[in-house]
Amino acid sequence: MTQHSTHPGGASRVRRRALLGTVVLVVLVALAGLAAYFTRDGRGPSETPASPSSSPAASASTPSASGLLTPGPRPGALPVPPKTRDPIKFGKAAAAALWSYDTRAYSQTELQKALRGWLTTEAKYADPDSVDKVVPSPVLWKEMAANGQFATAKVNEGHFPNAFTRALQEDPGAITQAYVYAVTVSGKQSIAWKGSPAGGAESRSTTLAIQCRPDRPCALVGVLPSVAP
């Protein structure tokens, strides 16, 4: 006969450890499972690129604590992932890439393919759908291209979300299975189009899942649907 633990804290510790394993290792079927844990404050999803009819007001970028900004790809250039093993550095570069586009230089399909190239090759962790959602739809892209719209990005800051940091502190070794880190990035996206070369800028923020194994450069796992503080 199977024996059941009578210690009231035993089952609780098991459940807690299972939850930490799910959060820290990102062993999940959908990336939204991680987002649900990180965003219990009910924050909304990151915004998609704006269209000319909803151009943001101009705003100056604020430098990070180091005084340095992480720029996005140059207008007309498809984004290329950096070769780094620093999850925050990679996350900042990935956010800049996701906030940048140029309808004058390449197609929606080409941008989507380039961004998918940032994803980890480990299929059980990669969430390409979350990346595709950041790219404007083919219909919207066609409208934007008619106006010659493009966007550039500057990243001000990147950090590990509070919940992720606490989980690592409670179980430091748990990260060593998947080496997936959560990184929250904030910055500015500047949008311009024909007739409005100066464009405007608006604040942006997003939380990304980044895989950084010790023996290889970092790669993107996916974009969380909500921002984790």
PDB file of C-alpha atoms in Angstrom:
ATOM      1  CA  MET A   1       0.000   0.000   0.000  1.00  0.00           C
ATOM      2  CA  THR A   2       1.296   3.426  -0.881  1.00  0.00           C
ATOM      3  CA  GLN A   3       2.105   5.572   2.123  1.00  0.00           C
ATOM      4  CA  HIS A   4       1.179   9.278   2.181  1.00  0.00           C
ATOM      5  CA  SER A   5       3.147  11.924   4.041  1.00  0.00           C
ATOM      6  CA  THR A   6       1.455  13.119   7.211  1.00  0.00           C
ATOM      7  CA  HIS A   7       3.793  16.112   7.593  1.00  0.00           C
ATOM      8  CA  PRO A   8       1.726  19.220   6.755  1.00  0.00           C
ATOM      9  CA  GLY A   9       4.711  21.037   5.267  1.00  0.00           C
ATOM     10  CA  GLY A  10       5.879  18.162   3.101  1.00  0.00           C
ATOM     11  CA  ALA A  11       3.287  18.464   0.368  1.00  0.00           C
ATOM     12  CA  SER A  12       3.617  22.250   0.457  1.00  0.00           C
ATOM     13  CA  ARG A  13       7.377  22.054  -0.127  1.00  0.00           C
ATOM     14  CA  VAL A  14       6.866  19.634  -2.998  1.00  0.00           C
ATOM     15  CA  ARG A  15       4.323  21.916  -4.646  1.00  0.00           C
ATOM     16  CA  ARG A  16       6.538  24.934  -4.116  1.00  0.00           C
ATOM     17  CA  ARG A  17       9.571  23.221  -5.590  1.00  0.00           C
ATOM     18  CA  ALA A  18       7.526  22.130  -8.607  1.00  0.00           C
ATOM     19  CA  LEU A  19       6.386  25.719  -9.138  1.00  0.00           C
ATOM     20  CA  LEU A  20       9.927  27.027  -8.869  1.00  0.00           C
ATOM     21  CA  GLY A  21      11.045  24.418 -11.354  1.00  0.00           C
ATOM     22  CA  THR A  22       8.390  25.571 -13.780  1.00  0.00           C
ATOM     23  CA  VAL A  23       9.252  29.244 -13.350  1.00  0.00           C
ATOM     24  CA  VAL A  24      13.024  29.110 -13.260  1.00  0.00           C
ATOM     25  CA  LEU A  25      13.608  26.399 -15.829  1.00  0.00           C
ATOM     26  CA  VAL A  26      10.819  27.467 -18.173  1.00  0.00           C
ATOM     27  CA  VAL A  27       9.819  23.817 -18.557  1.00  0.00           C
ATOM     28  CA  LEU A  28       6.459  24.677 -20.026  1.00  0.00           C
ATOM     29  CA  VAL A  29       4.231  23.983 -22.942  1.00  0.00           C
ATOM     30  CA  ALA A  30       3.445  27.671 -23.519  1.00  0.00           C
ATOM     31  CA  LEU A  31       5.501  30.687 -22.551  1.00  0.00           C
ATOM     32  CA  ALA A  32       2.339  32.276 -21.182  1.00  0.00           C
ATOM     33  CA  GLY A  33       2.625  29.971 -18.174  1.00  0.00           C
ATOM     34  CA  LEU A  34       5.757  31.817 -17.101  1.00  0.00           C
ATOM     35  CA  ALA A  35       4.151  35.163 -17.845  1.00  0.00           C
ATOM     36  CA  ALA A  36       1.189  34.354 -15.616  1.00  0.00           C
ATOM     37  CA  TYR A  37       3.512  33.811 -12.670  1.00  0.00           C
ATOM     38  CA  PHE A  38       5.558  36.925 -13.330  1.00  0.00           C
ATOM     39  CA  THR A  39       2.666  39.301 -13.985  1.00  0.00           C
ATOM     40  CA  ARG A  40       0.183  38.790 -11.197  1.00  0.00           C
ATOM     41  CA  ASP A  41      -0.157  42.583 -10.962  1.00  0.00           C
ATOM     42  CA  GLY A  42      -2.238  42.463 -14.154  1.00  0.00           C
ATOM     43  CA  ARG A  43      -0.003  44.523 -16.405  1.00  0.00           C
ATOM     44  CA  GLY A  44      -1.031  44.607 -20.050  1.00  0.00           C
ATOM     45  CA  PRO A  45       0.871  43.144 -22.998  1.00  0.00           C
ATOM     46  CA  SER A  46       3.601  44.977 -24.825  1.00  0.00           C
ATOM     47  CA  GLU A  47       2.320  47.176 -27.605  1.00  0.00           C
ATOM     48  CA  THR A  48       2.724  46.431 -31.283  1.00  0.00           C
ATOM     49  CA  PRO A  49       4.294  49.010 -33.628  1.00  0.00           C
ATOM     50  CA  ALA A  50       2.094  52.031 -34.159  1.00  0.00           C
ATOM     51  CA  SER A  51       0.669  53.097 -37.485  1.00  0.00           C
ATOM     52  CA  PRO A  52       1.010  56.635 -38.894  1.00  0.00           C
ATOM     53  CA  SER A  53      -2.508  57.500 -37.741  1.00  0.00           C
ATOM     54  CA  SER A  54      -1.485  56.946 -34.131  1.00  0.00           C
ATOM     55  CA  SER A  55       1.947  58.545 -34.117  1.00  0.00           C
ATOM     56  CA  PRO A  56       3.320  59.074 -30.598  1.00  0.00           C
ATOM     57  CA  ALA A  57       4.432  62.392 -29.181  1.00  0.00           C
ATOM     58  CA  ALA A  58       8.151  63.125 -29.247  1.00  0.00           C
ATOM     59  CA  SER A  59      10.096  62.312 -26.107  1.00  0.00           C
ATOM     60  CA  ALA A  60      13.791  62.322 -25.258  1.00  0.00           C
ATOM     61  CA  SER A  61      15.570  59.066 -24.406  1.00  0.00           C
ATOM     62  CA  THR A  62      16.899  58.619 -20.890  1.00  0.00           C
ATOM     63  CA  PRO A  63      20.322  56.948 -20.611  1.00  0.00           C
ATOM     64  CA  SER A  64      20.761  53.861 -18.470  1.00  0.00           C
ATOM     65  CA  ALA A  65      22.682  53.804 -15.206  1.00  0.00           C
ATOM     66  CA  SER A  66      25.846  53.168 -17.200  1.00  0.00           C
ATOM     67  CA  GLY A  67      25.125  56.185 -19.382  1.00  0.00           C
ATOM     68  CA  LEU A  68      24.998  54.008 -22.493  1.00  0.00           C
ATOM     69  CA  LEU A  69      22.077  53.277 -24.784  1.00  0.00           C
ATOM     70  CA  THR A  70      21.642  50.095 -26.802  1.00  0.00           C
ATOM     71  CA  PRO A  71      20.589  51.116 -30.321  1.00  0.00           C
ATOM     72  CA  GLY A  72      18.486  48.937 -32.588  1.00  0.00           C
ATOM     73  CA  PRO A  73      19.424  47.855 -36.113  1.00  0.00           C
ATOM     74  CA  ARG A  74      20.241  50.648 -38.553  1.00  0.00           C
ATOM     75  CA  PRO A  75      17.299  51.624 -40.783  1.00  0.00           C
ATOM     76  CA  GLY A  76      17.260  49.267 -43.730  1.00  0.00           C
ATOM     77  CA  ALA A  77      19.252  46.513 -41.975  1.00  0.00           C
ATOM     78  CA  LEU A  78      17.686  43.272 -40.793  1.00  0.00           C
ATOM     79  CA  PRO A  79      18.452  42.453 -37.129  1.00  0.00           C
ATOM     80  CA  VAL A  80      21.341  40.085 -36.398  1.00  0.00           C
ATOM     81  CA  PRO A  81      21.729  38.509 -32.921  1.00  0.00           C
ATOM     82  CA  PRO A  82      24.888  39.416 -30.981  1.00  0.00           C
ATOM     83  CA  LYS A  83      27.382  36.768 -29.917  1.00  0.00           C
ATOM     84  CA  THR A  84      27.205  37.171 -26.151  1.00  0.00           C
ATOM     85  CA  ARG A  85      26.704  34.974 -23.101  1.00  0.00           C
ATOM     86  CA  ASP A  86      25.258  37.789 -21.012  1.00  0.00           C
ATOM     87  CA  PRO A  87      21.443  37.377 -20.803  1.00  0.00           C
ATOM     88  CA  ILE A  88      20.786  41.050 -20.034  1.00  0.00           C
ATOM     89  CA  LYS A  89      23.005  42.272 -22.873  1.00  0.00           C
ATOM     90  CA  PHE A  90      21.307  39.833 -25.260  1.00  0.00           C
ATOM     91  CA  GLY A  91      17.860  40.773 -23.973  1.00  0.00           C
ATOM     92  CA  LYS A  92      18.516  44.467 -24.591  1.00  0.00           C
ATOM     93  CA  ALA A  93      19.683  43.737 -28.141  1.00  0.00           C
ATOM     94  CA  ALA A  94      16.658  41.508 -28.770  1.00  0.00           C
ATOM     95  CA  ALA A  95      14.238  44.156 -27.517  1.00  0.00           C
ATOM     96  CA  ALA A  96      15.835  46.750 -29.778  1.00  0.00           C
ATOM     97  CA  ALA A  97      15.453  44.363 -32.717  1.00  0.00           C
ATOM     98  CA  LEU A  98      11.804  43.652 -31.897  1.00  0.00           C
ATOM     99  CA  TRP A  99      11.007  47.379 -31.699  1.00  0.00           C
ATOM    100  CA  SER A 100      12.682  48.199 -35.025  1.00  0.00           C
ATOM    101  CA  TYR A 101      11.496  47.742 -38.626  1.00  0.00           C
ATOM    102  CA  ASP A 102      11.804  49.382 -42.040  1.00  0.00           C
ATOM    103  CA  THR A 103       9.016  48.794 -44.547  1.00  0.00           C
ATOM    104  CA  ARG A 104      11.062  50.615 -47.213  1.00  0.00           C
ATOM    105  CA  ALA A 105      13.913  48.105 -47.177  1.00  0.00           C
ATOM    106  CA  TYR A 106      12.488  44.596 -46.745  1.00  0.00           C
ATOM    107  CA  SER A 107       9.258  42.624 -46.595  1.00  0.00           C
ATOM    108  CA  GLN A 108       7.218  41.522 -43.600  1.00  0.00           C
ATOM    109  CA  THR A 109       8.246  37.921 -44.320  1.00  0.00           C
ATOM    110  CA  GLU A 110      11.949  38.819 -44.382  1.00  0.00           C
ATOM    111  CA  LEU A 111      11.716  40.576 -41.019  1.00  0.00           C
ATOM    112  CA  GLN A 112       9.783  37.682 -39.503  1.00  0.00           C
ATOM    113  CA  LYS A 113      12.412  35.204 -40.734  1.00  0.00           C
ATOM    114  CA  ALA A 114      15.262  37.363 -39.401  1.00  0.00           C
ATOM    115  CA  LEU A 115      13.689  37.607 -35.944  1.00  0.00           C
ATOM    116  CA  ARG A 116      13.076  33.867 -35.847  1.00  0.00           C
ATOM    117  CA  GLY A 117      16.819  33.510 -36.384  1.00  0.00           C
ATOM    118  CA  TRP A 118      17.289  34.858 -32.843  1.00  0.00           C
ATOM    119  CA  LEU A 119      15.417  31.880 -31.351  1.00  0.00           C
ATOM    120  CA  THR A 120      17.061  28.983 -29.554  1.00  0.00           C
ATOM    121  CA  THR A 121      17.451  25.848 -31.643  1.00  0.00           C
ATOM    122  CA  GLU A 122      16.047  23.803 -28.728  1.00  0.00           C
ATOM    123  CA  ALA A 123      12.488  23.331 -29.969  1.00  0.00           C
ATOM    124  CA  LYS A 124      11.030  22.408 -26.577  1.00  0.00           C
ATOM    125  CA  TYR A 125      11.862  25.905 -25.299  1.00  0.00           C
ATOM    126  CA  ALA A 126      11.500  28.102 -28.410  1.00  0.00           C
ATOM    127  CA  ASP A 127       8.234  30.014 -28.802  1.00  0.00           C
ATOM    128  CA  PRO A 128       8.245  31.403 -32.382  1.00  0.00           C
ATOM    129  CA  ASP A 129       4.573  32.413 -32.203  1.00  0.00           C
ATOM    130  CA  SER A 130       5.355  34.973 -29.505  1.00  0.00           C
ATOM    131  CA  VAL A 131       7.967  36.549 -31.792  1.00  0.00           C
ATOM    132  CA  ASP A 132       5.658  36.516 -34.824  1.00  0.00           C
ATOM    133  CA  LYS A 133       3.033  38.450 -32.849  1.00  0.00           C
ATOM    134  CA  VAL A 134       5.440  41.373 -32.490  1.00  0.00           C
ATOM    135  CA  VAL A 135       5.764  41.729 -36.275  1.00  0.00           C
ATOM    136  CA  PRO A 136       2.961  43.731 -37.954  1.00  0.00           C
ATOM    137  CA  SER A 137       0.543  41.554 -39.915  1.00  0.00           C
ATOM    138  CA  PRO A 138       0.916  41.358 -43.720  1.00  0.00           C
ATOM    139  CA  VAL A 139      -2.129  43.613 -44.162  1.00  0.00           C
ATOM    140  CA  LEU A 140      -0.842  46.251 -41.729  1.00  0.00           C
ATOM    141  CA  TRP A 141       2.660  45.982 -43.184  1.00  0.00           C
ATOM    142  CA  LYS A 142       1.284  46.756 -46.644  1.00  0.00           C
ATOM    143  CA  GLU A 143      -0.426  49.895 -45.316  1.00  0.00           C
ATOM    144  CA  MET A 144       2.716  50.951 -43.471  1.00  0.00           C
ATOM    145  CA  ALA A 145       4.859  50.329 -46.551  1.00  0.00           C
ATOM    146  CA  ALA A 146       2.608  52.578 -48.612  1.00  0.00           C
ATOM    147  CA  ASN A 147       3.591  55.371 -46.229  1.00  0.00           C
ATOM    148  CA  GLY A 148       7.273  54.409 -46.113  1.00  0.00           C
ATOM    149  CA  GLN A 149       7.069  53.817 -42.369  1.00  0.00           C
ATOM    150  CA  PHE A 150      10.070  52.733 -40.331  1.00  0.00           C
ATOM    151  CA  ALA A 151      10.951  52.516 -36.647  1.00  0.00           C
ATOM    152  CA  THR A 152      14.195  52.707 -34.700  1.00  0.00           C
ATOM    153  CA  ALA A 153      14.781  51.830 -31.060  1.00  0.00           C
ATOM    154  CA  LYS A 154      17.036  52.729 -28.166  1.00  0.00           C
ATOM    155  CA  VAL A 155      17.181  50.634 -25.019  1.00  0.00           C
ATOM    156  CA  ASN A 156      17.714  52.403 -21.714  1.00  0.00           C
ATOM    157  CA  GLU A 157      17.772  49.546 -19.235  1.00  0.00           C
ATOM    158  CA  GLY A 158      17.488  45.790 -18.728  1.00  0.00           C
ATOM    159  CA  HIS A 159      17.160  43.713 -15.563  1.00  0.00           C
ATOM    160  CA  PHE A 160      15.974  40.395 -14.127  1.00  0.00           C
ATOM    161  CA  PRO A 161      12.353  40.661 -12.883  1.00  0.00           C
ATOM    162  CA  ASN A 162      11.823  40.586  -9.125  1.00  0.00           C
ATOM    163  CA  ALA A 163       9.986  37.241  -9.130  1.00  0.00           C
ATOM    164  CA  PHE A 164      12.699  35.611 -11.208  1.00  0.00           C
ATOM    165  CA  THR A 165      15.449  36.928  -8.913  1.00  0.00           C
ATOM    166  CA  ARG A 166      13.628  35.646  -5.832  1.00  0.00           C
ATOM    167  CA  ALA A 167      13.175  32.213  -7.413  1.00  0.00           C
ATOM    168  CA  LEU A 168      16.889  31.988  -8.196  1.00  0.00           C
ATOM    169  CA  GLN A 169      17.800  33.031  -4.672  1.00  0.00           C
ATOM    170  CA  GLU A 170      15.638  30.271  -3.227  1.00  0.00           C
ATOM    171  CA  ASP A 171      16.965  27.591  -5.575  1.00  0.00           C
ATOM    172  CA  PRO A 172      20.200  28.756  -7.312  1.00  0.00           C
ATOM    173  CA  GLY A 173      20.856  25.392  -8.931  1.00  0.00           C
ATOM    174  CA  ALA A 174      17.483  25.147 -10.640  1.00  0.00           C
ATOM    175  CA  ILE A 175      18.602  27.268 -13.602  1.00  0.00           C
ATOM    176  CA  THR A 176      21.171  24.665 -14.640  1.00  0.00           C
ATOM    177  CA  GLN A 177      18.744  22.471 -16.602  1.00  0.00           C
ATOM    178  CA  ALA A 178      17.510  24.887 -19.244  1.00  0.00           C
ATOM    179  CA  TYR A 179      19.591  28.024 -18.491  1.00  0.00           C
ATOM    180  CA  VAL A 180      16.607  30.224 -19.322  1.00  0.00           C
ATOM    181  CA  TYR A 181      16.513  33.702 -17.818  1.00  0.00           C
ATOM    182  CA  ALA A 182      13.737  36.286 -17.737  1.00  0.00           C
ATOM    183  CA  VAL A 183      14.873  39.795 -18.711  1.00  0.00           C
ATOM    184  CA  THR A 184      12.733  42.937 -18.614  1.00  0.00           C
ATOM    185  CA  VAL A 185      13.837  45.720 -20.942  1.00  0.00           C
ATOM    186  CA  SER A 186      12.715  49.336 -21.244  1.00  0.00           C
ATOM    187  CA  GLY A 187      13.508  51.968 -23.847  1.00  0.00           C
ATOM    188  CA  LYS A 188      12.119  54.153 -26.618  1.00  0.00           C
ATOM    189  CA  GLN A 189      10.753  53.442 -30.076  1.00  0.00           C
ATOM    190  CA  SER A 190      10.894  56.240 -32.666  1.00  0.00           C
ATOM    191  CA  ILE A 191       8.580  56.029 -35.682  1.00  0.00           C
ATOM    192  CA  ALA A 192       8.750  58.037 -38.909  1.00  0.00           C
ATOM    193  CA  TRP A 193       7.173  57.919 -42.375  1.00  0.00           C
ATOM    194  CA  LYS A 194       6.900  59.924 -45.580  1.00  0.00           C
ATOM    195  CA  GLY A 195       6.034  63.504 -44.797  1.00  0.00           C
ATOM    196  CA  SER A 196       7.136  63.086 -41.175  1.00  0.00           C
ATOM    197  CA  PRO A 197      10.872  62.317 -41.240  1.00  0.00           C
ATOM    198  CA  ALA A 198      11.377  63.357 -37.615  1.00  0.00           C
ATOM    199  CA  GLY A 199       8.573  61.113 -36.376  1.00  0.00           C
ATOM    200  CA  GLY A 200       7.913  60.722 -32.671  1.00  0.00           C
ATOM    201  CA  ALA A 201       9.032  58.511 -29.799  1.00  0.00           C
ATOM    202  CA  GLU A 202       7.214  56.539 -27.151  1.00  0.00           C
ATOM    203  CA  SER A 203       8.302  54.488 -24.169  1.00  0.00           C
ATOM    204  CA  ARG A 204       8.439  50.730 -24.610  1.00  0.00           C
ATOM    205  CA  SER A 205       8.944  47.811 -22.244  1.00  0.00           C
ATOM    206  CA  THR A 206       8.870  44.051 -22.607  1.00  0.00           C
ATOM    207  CA  THR A 207       9.902  40.885 -20.778  1.00  0.00           C
ATOM    208  CA  LEU A 208      11.831  38.273 -22.737  1.00  0.00           C
ATOM    209  CA  ALA A 209      12.913  34.719 -21.987  1.00  0.00           C
ATOM    210  CA  ILE A 210      16.583  34.286 -22.878  1.00  0.00           C
ATOM    211  CA  GLN A 211      18.551  31.042 -22.966  1.00  0.00           C
ATOM    212  CA  CYS A 212      22.264  31.349 -22.162  1.00  0.00           C
ATOM    213  CA  ARG A 213      23.979  27.991 -21.844  1.00  0.00           C
ATOM    214  CA  PRO A 214      27.628  28.154 -20.673  1.00  0.00           C
ATOM    215  CA  ASP A 215      28.959  26.546 -23.856  1.00  0.00           C
ATOM    216  CA  ARG A 216      27.206  28.712 -26.452  1.00  0.00           C
ATOM    217  CA  PRO A 217      25.991  32.260 -27.136  1.00  0.00           C
ATOM    218  CA  CYS A 218      22.623  33.366 -25.804  1.00  0.00           C
ATOM    219  CA  ALA A 219      19.435  32.883 -27.816  1.00  0.00           C
ATOM    220  CA  LEU A 220      15.858  34.091 -27.565  1.00  0.00           C
ATOM    221  CA  VAL A 221      13.249  31.745 -26.128  1.00  0.00           C
ATOM    222  CA  GLY A 222      10.263  34.041 -26.592  1.00  0.00           C
ATOM    223  CA  VAL A 223       8.398  37.217 -25.723  1.00  0.00           C
ATOM    224  CA  LEU A 224       6.169  37.178 -22.659  1.00  0.00           C
ATOM    225  CA  PRO A 225       2.703  38.649 -23.288  1.00  0.00           C
ATOM    226  CA  SER A 226       2.965  40.926 -20.231  1.00  0.00           C
ATOM    227  CA  VAL A 227       5.724  42.950 -18.621  1.00  0.00           C
ATOM    228  CA  ALA A 228       7.203  41.589 -15.390  1.00  0.00           C
ATOM    229  CA  PRO A 229       8.564  44.227 -12.969  1.00  0.00           C
TER     230      PRO A 229
END
